[in-house]
PDB file of C-alpha atoms in Angstrom:
ATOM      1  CA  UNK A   1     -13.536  -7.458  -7.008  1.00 38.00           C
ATOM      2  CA  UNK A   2     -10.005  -6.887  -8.049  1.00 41.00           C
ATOM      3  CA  UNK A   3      -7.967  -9.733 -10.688  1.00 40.00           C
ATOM      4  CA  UNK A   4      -4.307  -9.873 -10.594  1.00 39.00           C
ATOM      5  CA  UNK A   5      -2.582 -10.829 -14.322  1.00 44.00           C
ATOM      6  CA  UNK A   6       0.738 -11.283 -14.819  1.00 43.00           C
ATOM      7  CA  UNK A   7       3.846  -9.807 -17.165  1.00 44.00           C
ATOM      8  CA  UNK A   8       7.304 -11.297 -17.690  1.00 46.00           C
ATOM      9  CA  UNK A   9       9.072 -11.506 -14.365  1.00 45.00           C
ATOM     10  CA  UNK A  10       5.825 -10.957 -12.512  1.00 43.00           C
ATOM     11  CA  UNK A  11       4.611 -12.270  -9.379  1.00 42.00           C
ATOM     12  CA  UNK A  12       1.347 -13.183  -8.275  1.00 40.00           C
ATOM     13  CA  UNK A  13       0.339 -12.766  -5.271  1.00 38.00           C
ATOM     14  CA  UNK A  14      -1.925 -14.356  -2.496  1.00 37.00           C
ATOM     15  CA  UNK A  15      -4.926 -17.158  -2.725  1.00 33.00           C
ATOM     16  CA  UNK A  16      -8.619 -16.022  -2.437  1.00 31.00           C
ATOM     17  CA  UNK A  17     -10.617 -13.097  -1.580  1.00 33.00           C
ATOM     18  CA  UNK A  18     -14.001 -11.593  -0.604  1.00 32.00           C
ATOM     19  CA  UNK A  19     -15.384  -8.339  -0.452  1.00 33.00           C
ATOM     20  CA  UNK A  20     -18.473  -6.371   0.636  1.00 32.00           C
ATOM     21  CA  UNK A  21     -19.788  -3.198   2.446  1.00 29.00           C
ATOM     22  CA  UNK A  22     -18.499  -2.330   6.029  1.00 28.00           C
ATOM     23  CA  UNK A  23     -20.411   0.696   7.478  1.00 25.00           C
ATOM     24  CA  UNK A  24     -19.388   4.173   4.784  1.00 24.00           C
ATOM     25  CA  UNK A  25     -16.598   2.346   3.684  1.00 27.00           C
ATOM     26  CA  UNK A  26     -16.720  -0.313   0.671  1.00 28.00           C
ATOM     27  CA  UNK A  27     -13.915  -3.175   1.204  1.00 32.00           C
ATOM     28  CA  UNK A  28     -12.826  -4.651  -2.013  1.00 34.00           C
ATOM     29  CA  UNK A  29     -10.425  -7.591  -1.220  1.00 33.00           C
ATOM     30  CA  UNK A  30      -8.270  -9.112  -4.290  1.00 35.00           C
ATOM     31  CA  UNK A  31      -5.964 -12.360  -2.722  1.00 33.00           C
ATOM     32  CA  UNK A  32      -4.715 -11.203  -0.296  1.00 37.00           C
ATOM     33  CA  UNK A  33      -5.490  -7.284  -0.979  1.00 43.00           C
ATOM     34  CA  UNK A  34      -7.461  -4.939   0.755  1.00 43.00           C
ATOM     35  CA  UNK A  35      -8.400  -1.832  -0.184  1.00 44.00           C
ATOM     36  CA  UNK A  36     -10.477   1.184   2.584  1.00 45.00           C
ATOM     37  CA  UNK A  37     -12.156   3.445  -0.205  1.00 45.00           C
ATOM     38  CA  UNK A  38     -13.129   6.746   1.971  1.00 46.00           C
ATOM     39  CA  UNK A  39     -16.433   8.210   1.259  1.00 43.00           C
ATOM     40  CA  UNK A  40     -15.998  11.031  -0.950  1.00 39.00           C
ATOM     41  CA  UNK A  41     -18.512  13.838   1.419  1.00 35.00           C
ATOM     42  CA  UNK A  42     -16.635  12.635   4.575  1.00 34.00           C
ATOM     43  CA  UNK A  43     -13.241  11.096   6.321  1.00 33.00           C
ATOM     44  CA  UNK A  44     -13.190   8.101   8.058  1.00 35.00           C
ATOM     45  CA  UNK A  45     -10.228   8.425  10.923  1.00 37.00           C
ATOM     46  CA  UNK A  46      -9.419   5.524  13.586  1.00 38.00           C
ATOM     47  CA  UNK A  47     -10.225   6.288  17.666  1.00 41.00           C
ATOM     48  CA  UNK A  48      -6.676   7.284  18.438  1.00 45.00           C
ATOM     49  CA  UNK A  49      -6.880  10.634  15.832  1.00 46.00           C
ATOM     50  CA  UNK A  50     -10.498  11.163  16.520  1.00 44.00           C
ATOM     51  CA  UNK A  51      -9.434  14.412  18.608  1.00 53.00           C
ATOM     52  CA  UNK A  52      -6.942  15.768  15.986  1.00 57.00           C
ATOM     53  CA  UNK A  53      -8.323  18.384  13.517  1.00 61.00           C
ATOM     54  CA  UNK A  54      -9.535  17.025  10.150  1.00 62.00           C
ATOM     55  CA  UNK A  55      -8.291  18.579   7.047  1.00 62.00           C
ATOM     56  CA  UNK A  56     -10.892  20.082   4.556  1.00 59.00           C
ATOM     57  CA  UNK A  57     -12.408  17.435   2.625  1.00 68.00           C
ATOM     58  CA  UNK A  58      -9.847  15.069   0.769  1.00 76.00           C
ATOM     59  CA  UNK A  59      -9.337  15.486  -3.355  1.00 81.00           C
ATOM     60  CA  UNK A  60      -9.117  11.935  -4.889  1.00 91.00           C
ATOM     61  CA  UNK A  61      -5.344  11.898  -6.584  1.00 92.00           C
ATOM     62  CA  UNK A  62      -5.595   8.523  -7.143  1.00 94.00           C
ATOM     63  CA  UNK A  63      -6.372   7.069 -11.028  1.00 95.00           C
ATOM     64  CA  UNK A  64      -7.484   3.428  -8.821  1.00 96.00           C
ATOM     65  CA  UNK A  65      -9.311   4.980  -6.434  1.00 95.00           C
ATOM     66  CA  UNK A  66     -11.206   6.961  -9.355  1.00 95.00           C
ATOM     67  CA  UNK A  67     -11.853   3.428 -10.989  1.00 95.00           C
ATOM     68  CA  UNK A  68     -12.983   1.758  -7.759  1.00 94.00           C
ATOM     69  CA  UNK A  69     -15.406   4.451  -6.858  1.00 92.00           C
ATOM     70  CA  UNK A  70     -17.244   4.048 -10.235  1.00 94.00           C
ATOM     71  CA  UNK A  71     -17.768   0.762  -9.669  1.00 94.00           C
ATOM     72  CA  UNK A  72     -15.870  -0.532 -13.008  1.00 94.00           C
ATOM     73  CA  UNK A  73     -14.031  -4.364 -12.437  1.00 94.00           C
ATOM     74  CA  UNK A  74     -10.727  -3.095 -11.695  1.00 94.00           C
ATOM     75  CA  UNK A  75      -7.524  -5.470 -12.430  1.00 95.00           C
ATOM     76  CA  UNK A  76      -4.242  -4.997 -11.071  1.00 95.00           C
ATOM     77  CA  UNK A  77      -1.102  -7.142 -11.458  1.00 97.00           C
ATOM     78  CA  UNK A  78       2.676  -7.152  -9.370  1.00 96.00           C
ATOM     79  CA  UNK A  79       5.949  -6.461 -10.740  1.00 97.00           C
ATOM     80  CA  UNK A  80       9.137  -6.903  -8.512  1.00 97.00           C
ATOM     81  CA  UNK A  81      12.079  -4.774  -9.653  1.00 98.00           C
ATOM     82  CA  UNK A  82      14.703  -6.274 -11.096  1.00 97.00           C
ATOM     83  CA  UNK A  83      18.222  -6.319  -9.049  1.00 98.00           C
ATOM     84  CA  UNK A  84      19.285  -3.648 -11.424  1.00 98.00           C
ATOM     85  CA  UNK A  85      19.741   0.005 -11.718  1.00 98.00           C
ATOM     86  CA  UNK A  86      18.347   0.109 -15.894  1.00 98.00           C
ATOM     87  CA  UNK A  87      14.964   1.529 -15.807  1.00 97.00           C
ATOM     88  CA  UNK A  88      14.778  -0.438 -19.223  1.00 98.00           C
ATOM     89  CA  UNK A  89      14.823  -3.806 -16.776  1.00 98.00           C
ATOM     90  CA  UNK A  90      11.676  -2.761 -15.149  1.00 98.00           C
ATOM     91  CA  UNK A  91       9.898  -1.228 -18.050  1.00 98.00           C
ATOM     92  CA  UNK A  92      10.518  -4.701 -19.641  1.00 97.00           C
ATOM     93  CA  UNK A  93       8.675  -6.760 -17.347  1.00 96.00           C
ATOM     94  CA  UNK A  94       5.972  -3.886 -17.004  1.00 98.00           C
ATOM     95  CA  UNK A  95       4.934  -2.403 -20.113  1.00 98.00           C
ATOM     96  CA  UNK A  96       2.947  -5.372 -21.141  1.00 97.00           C
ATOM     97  CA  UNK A  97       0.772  -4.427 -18.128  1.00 97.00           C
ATOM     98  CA  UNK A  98       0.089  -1.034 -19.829  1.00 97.00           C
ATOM     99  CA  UNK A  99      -3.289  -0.648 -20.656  1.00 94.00           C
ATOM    100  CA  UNK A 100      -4.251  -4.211 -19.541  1.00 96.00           C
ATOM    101  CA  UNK A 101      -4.205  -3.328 -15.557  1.00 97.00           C
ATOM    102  CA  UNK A 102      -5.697  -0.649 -14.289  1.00 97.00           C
ATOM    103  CA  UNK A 103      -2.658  -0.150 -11.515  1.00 98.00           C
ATOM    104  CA  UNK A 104       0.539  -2.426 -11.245  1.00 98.00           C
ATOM    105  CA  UNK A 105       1.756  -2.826  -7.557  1.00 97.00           C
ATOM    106  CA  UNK A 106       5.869  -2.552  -7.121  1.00 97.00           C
ATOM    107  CA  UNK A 107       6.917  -4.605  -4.315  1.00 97.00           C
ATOM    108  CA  UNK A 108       9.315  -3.624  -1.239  1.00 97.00           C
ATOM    109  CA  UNK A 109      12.067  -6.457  -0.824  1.00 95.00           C
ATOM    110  CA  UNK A 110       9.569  -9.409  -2.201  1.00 94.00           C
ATOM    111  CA  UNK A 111      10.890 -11.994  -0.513  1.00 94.00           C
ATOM    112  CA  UNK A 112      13.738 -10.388   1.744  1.00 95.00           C
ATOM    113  CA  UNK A 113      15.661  -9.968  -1.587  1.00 96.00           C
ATOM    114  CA  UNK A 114      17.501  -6.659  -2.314  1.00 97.00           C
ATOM    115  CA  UNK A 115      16.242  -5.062  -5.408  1.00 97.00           C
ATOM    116  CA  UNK A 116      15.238  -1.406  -7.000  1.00 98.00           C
ATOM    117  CA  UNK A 117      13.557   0.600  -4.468  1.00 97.00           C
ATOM    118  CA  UNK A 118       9.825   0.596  -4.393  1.00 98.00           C
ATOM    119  CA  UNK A 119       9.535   4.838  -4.425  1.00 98.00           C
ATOM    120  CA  UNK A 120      11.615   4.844  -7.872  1.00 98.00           C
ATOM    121  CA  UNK A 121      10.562   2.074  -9.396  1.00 98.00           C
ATOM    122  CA  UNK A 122       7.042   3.468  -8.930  1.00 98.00           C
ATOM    123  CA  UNK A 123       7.994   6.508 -10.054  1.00 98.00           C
ATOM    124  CA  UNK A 124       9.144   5.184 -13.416  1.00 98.00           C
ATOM    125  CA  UNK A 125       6.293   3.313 -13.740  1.00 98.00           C
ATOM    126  CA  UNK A 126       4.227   6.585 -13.323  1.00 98.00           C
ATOM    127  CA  UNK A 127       6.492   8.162 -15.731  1.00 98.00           C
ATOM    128  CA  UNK A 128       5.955   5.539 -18.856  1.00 98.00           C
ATOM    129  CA  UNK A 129       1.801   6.010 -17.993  1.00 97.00           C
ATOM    130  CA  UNK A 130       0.956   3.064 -15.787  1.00 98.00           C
ATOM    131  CA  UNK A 131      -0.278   3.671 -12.270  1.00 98.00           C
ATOM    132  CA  UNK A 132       1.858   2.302  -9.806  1.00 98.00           C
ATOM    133  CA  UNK A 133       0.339   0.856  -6.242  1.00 98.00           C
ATOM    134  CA  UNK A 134       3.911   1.771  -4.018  1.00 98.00           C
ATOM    135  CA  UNK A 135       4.177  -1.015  -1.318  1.00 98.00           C
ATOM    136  CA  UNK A 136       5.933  -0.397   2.087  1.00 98.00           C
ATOM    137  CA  UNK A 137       7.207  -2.882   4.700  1.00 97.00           C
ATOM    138  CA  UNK A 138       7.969  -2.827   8.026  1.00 97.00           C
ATOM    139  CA  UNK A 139      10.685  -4.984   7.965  1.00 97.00           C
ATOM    140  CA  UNK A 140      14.071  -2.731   6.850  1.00 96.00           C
ATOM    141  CA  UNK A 141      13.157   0.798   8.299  1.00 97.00           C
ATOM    142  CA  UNK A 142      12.742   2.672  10.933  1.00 97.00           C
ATOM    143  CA  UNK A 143       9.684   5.165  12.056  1.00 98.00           C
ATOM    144  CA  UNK A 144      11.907   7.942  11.068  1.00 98.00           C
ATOM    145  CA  UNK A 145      13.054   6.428   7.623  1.00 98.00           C
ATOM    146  CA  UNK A 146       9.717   5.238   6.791  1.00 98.00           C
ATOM    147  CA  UNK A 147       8.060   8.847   7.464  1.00 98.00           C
ATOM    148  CA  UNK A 148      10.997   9.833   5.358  1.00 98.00           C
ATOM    149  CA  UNK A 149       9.873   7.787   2.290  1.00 98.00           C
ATOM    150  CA  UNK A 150       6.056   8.381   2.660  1.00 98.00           C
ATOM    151  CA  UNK A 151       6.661  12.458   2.111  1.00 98.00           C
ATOM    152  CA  UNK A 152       8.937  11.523  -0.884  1.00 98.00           C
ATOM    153  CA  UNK A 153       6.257   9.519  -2.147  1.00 98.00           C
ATOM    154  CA  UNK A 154       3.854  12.196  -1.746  1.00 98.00           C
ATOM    155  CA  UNK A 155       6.057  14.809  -3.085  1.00 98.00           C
ATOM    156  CA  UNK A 156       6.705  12.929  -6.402  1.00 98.00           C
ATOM    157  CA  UNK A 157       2.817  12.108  -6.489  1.00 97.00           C
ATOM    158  CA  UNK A 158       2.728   8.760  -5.840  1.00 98.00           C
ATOM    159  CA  UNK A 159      -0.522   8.269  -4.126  1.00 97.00           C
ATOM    160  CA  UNK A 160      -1.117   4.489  -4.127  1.00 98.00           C
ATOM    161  CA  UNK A 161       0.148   3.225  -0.916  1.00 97.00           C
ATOM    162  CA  UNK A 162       0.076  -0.552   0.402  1.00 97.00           C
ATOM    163  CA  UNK A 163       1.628  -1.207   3.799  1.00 96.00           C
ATOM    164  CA  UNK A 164       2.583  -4.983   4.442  1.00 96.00           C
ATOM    165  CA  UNK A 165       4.375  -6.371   7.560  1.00 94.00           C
ATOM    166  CA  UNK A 166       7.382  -7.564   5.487  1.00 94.00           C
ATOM    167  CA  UNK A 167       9.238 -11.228   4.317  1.00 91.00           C
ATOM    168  CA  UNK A 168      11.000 -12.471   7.415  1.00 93.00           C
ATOM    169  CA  UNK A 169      14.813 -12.275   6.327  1.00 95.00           C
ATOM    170  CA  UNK A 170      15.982 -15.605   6.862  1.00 95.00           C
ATOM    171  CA  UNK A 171      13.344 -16.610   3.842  1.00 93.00           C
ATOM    172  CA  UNK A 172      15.454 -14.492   1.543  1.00 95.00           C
ATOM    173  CA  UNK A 173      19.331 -14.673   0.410  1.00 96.00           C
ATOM    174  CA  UNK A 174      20.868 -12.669   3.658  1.00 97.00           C
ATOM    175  CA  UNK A 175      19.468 -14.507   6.450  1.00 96.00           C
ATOM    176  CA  UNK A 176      22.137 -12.696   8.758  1.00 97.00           C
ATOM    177  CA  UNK A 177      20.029  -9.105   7.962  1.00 97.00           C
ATOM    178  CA  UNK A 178      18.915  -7.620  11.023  1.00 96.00           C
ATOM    179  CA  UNK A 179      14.653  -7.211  10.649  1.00 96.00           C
ATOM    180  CA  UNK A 180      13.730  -3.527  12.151  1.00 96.00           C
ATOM    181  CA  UNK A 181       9.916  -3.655  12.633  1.00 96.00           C
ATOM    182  CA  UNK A 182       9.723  -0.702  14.775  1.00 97.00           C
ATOM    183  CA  UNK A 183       6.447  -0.555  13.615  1.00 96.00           C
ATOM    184  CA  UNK A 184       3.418  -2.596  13.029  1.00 94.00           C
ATOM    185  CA  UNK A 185       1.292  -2.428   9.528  1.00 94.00           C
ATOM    186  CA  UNK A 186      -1.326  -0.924  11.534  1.00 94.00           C
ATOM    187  CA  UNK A 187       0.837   1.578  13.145  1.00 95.00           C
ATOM    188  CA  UNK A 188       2.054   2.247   9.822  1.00 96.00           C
ATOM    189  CA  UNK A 189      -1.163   2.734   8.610  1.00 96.00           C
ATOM    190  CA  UNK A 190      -1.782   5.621  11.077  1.00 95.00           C
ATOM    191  CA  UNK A 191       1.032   7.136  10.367  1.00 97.00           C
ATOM    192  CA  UNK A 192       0.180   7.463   6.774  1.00 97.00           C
ATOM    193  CA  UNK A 193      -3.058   8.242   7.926  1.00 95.00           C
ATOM    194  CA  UNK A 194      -2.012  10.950  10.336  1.00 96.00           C
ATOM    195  CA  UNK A 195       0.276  12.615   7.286  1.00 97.00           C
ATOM    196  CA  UNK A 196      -2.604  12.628   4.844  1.00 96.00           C
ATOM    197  CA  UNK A 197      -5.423  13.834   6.780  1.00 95.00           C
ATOM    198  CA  UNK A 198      -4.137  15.890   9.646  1.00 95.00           C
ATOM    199  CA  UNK A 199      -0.803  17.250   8.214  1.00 96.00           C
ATOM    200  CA  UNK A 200       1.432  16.159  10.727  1.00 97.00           C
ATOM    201  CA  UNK A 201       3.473  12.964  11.899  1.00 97.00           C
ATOM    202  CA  UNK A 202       2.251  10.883  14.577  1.00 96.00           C
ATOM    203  CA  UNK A 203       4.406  12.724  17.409  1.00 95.00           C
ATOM    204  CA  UNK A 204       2.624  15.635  16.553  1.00 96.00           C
ATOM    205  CA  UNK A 205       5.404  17.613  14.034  1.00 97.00           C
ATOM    206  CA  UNK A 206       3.789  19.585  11.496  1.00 97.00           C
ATOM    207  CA  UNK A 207       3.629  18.419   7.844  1.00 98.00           C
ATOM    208  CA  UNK A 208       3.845  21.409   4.942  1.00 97.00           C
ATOM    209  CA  UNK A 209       1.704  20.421   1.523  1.00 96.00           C
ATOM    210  CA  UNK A 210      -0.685  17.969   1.102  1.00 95.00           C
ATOM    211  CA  UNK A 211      -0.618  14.065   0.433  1.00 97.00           C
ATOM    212  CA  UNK A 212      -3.143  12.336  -1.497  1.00 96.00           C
ATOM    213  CA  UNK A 213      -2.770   8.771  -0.056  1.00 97.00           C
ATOM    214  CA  UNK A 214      -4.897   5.971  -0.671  1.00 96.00           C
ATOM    215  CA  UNK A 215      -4.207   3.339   1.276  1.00 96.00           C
ATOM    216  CA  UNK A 216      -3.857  -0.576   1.671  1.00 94.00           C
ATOM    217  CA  UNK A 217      -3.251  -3.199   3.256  1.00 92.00           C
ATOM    218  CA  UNK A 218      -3.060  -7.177   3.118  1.00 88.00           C
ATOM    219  CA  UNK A 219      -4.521 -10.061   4.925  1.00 82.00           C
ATOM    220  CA  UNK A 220      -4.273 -13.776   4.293  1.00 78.00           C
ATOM    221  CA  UNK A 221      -7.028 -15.771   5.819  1.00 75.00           C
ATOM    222  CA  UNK A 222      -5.759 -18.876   4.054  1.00 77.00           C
ATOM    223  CA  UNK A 223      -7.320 -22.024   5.730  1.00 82.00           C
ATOM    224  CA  UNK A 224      -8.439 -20.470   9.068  1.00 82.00           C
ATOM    225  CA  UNK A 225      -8.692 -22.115  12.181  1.00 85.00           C
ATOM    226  CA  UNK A 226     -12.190 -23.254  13.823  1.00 89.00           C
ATOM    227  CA  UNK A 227     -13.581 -19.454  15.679  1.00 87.00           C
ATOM    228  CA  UNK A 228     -11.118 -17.524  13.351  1.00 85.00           C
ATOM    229  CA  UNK A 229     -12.361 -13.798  13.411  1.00 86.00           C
ATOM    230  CA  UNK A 230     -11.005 -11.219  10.976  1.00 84.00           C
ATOM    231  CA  UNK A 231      -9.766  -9.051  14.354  1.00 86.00           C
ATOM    232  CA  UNK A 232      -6.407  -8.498  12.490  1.00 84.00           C
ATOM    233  CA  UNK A 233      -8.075  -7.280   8.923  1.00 84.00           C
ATOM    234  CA  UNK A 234     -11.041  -4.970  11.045  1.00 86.00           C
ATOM    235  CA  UNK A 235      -8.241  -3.429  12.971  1.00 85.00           C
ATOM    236  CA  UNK A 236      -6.246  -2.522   9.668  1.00 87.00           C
ATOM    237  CA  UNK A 237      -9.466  -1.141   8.812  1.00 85.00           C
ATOM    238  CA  UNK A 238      -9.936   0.890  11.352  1.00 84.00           C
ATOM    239  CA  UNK A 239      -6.368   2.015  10.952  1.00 83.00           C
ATOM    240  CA  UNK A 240      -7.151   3.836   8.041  1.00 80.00           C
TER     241      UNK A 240
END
């Protein structure tokens, strides 16, 4: 199980959780967060990349997905950047995380609001010794812009990666913004997927270096209907 806290500014995040084994992979939900913890002697990959050449077996980069595979009680909290380009704004509201959660996700446009970009504000984060979870939505970008940003995360070494669907933009304070969604969370998830363990994008261009991804992603089975089935969550999985 994973707790959220909170810090000054801080938002938390989803209802109720629950989490369990699913085949080699252990599932540990938090709210509304799920996390796909590979097995460390092997590489899970969806259907569609199951004819692409595997990498050699994946390092673990990732200080969370250390924790989680020792099987400590991990607790993570969620800062949204401040509308501001002072680094001192952020470290404000997430410094009293330090040492209290074990990784402090950075949202992407919480809420269809502008505000510091997930990749730097992570980056900071990672700078003043907390481990950032980066999140990335499919609402603002592109394929091409979003492939963009997952290599700069992996270049600065930003390995904690949650993909969410994204705030529609009439909830936030530009209605009039155009949503992209060129892709699906689950397409995104393939794509980071395809970048981490086969070295190339998902039209087959060739990738240089190596990204240490571990991925996310959300569901929110609040108050499910009669014969609801976790089809969305299971495909997510699969995803990667």
């Amino acid at each position: 199980p994973i707790r959220f806290v909170g810090s000054p500014g801080s938002r938390r995040v989803g209802r109720s959780g629950a989490g369990g084994p699913h085949a080699l992979a252990a599932l540990i939900f938090s709210h509304r967060i799920c996390y796909r913890i590979p097995p460390p002697a092997s590489i899970l990959v969806s259907k569609p990349l199951m004819n692409q050449p595997i990498r050699s077996k994946r390092s673990v980069a990732s200080d969370l997905e250390r924790t989680l595979r020792s099987g400590r009680f991990v607790t993570t909290a969620e800062v949204t950047p401040p509308v501001s380009t002072d680094r001192g704004e952020l470290l404000y509201k997430a410094m009293p995380l330090r040492g209290l959660a074990d990784a402090v996700n950075v949202t992407d446009g919480a809420g269809a609001r502008a505000h510091m970009g997930s990749v730097a504000a992570a980056l900071v984060l990672k700078e003043a010794g907390i481990e950032p979870i980066c999140q990335f939505t499919c609402r603002d970008r592109n394929r091409i812009a979003l492939q963009n940003d997952l290599l700069g995360a992996a270049t600065l070494g930003l390995h904690n990666v949650l993909i969410l669907r994204g705030d529609d933009p009439k909830q936030g304070d530009q209605p009039d913004a155009k949503p992209v969604f060129d892709l699906e969370s689950k397409t995104l998830l393939l794509t980071a997927l395809s970048i981490r363990d086969h070295g190339e994008l998902p039209h087959g261009r060739k990738v240089g270096g190596r990204a240490h991804f571990f991925l996310g992603a959300a569901e929110a089975p609040t108050d499910p209907k009669p014969g609801w089935k976790p089809d969305g969550l299971k495909g997510k999985i699969e995803a990667g």
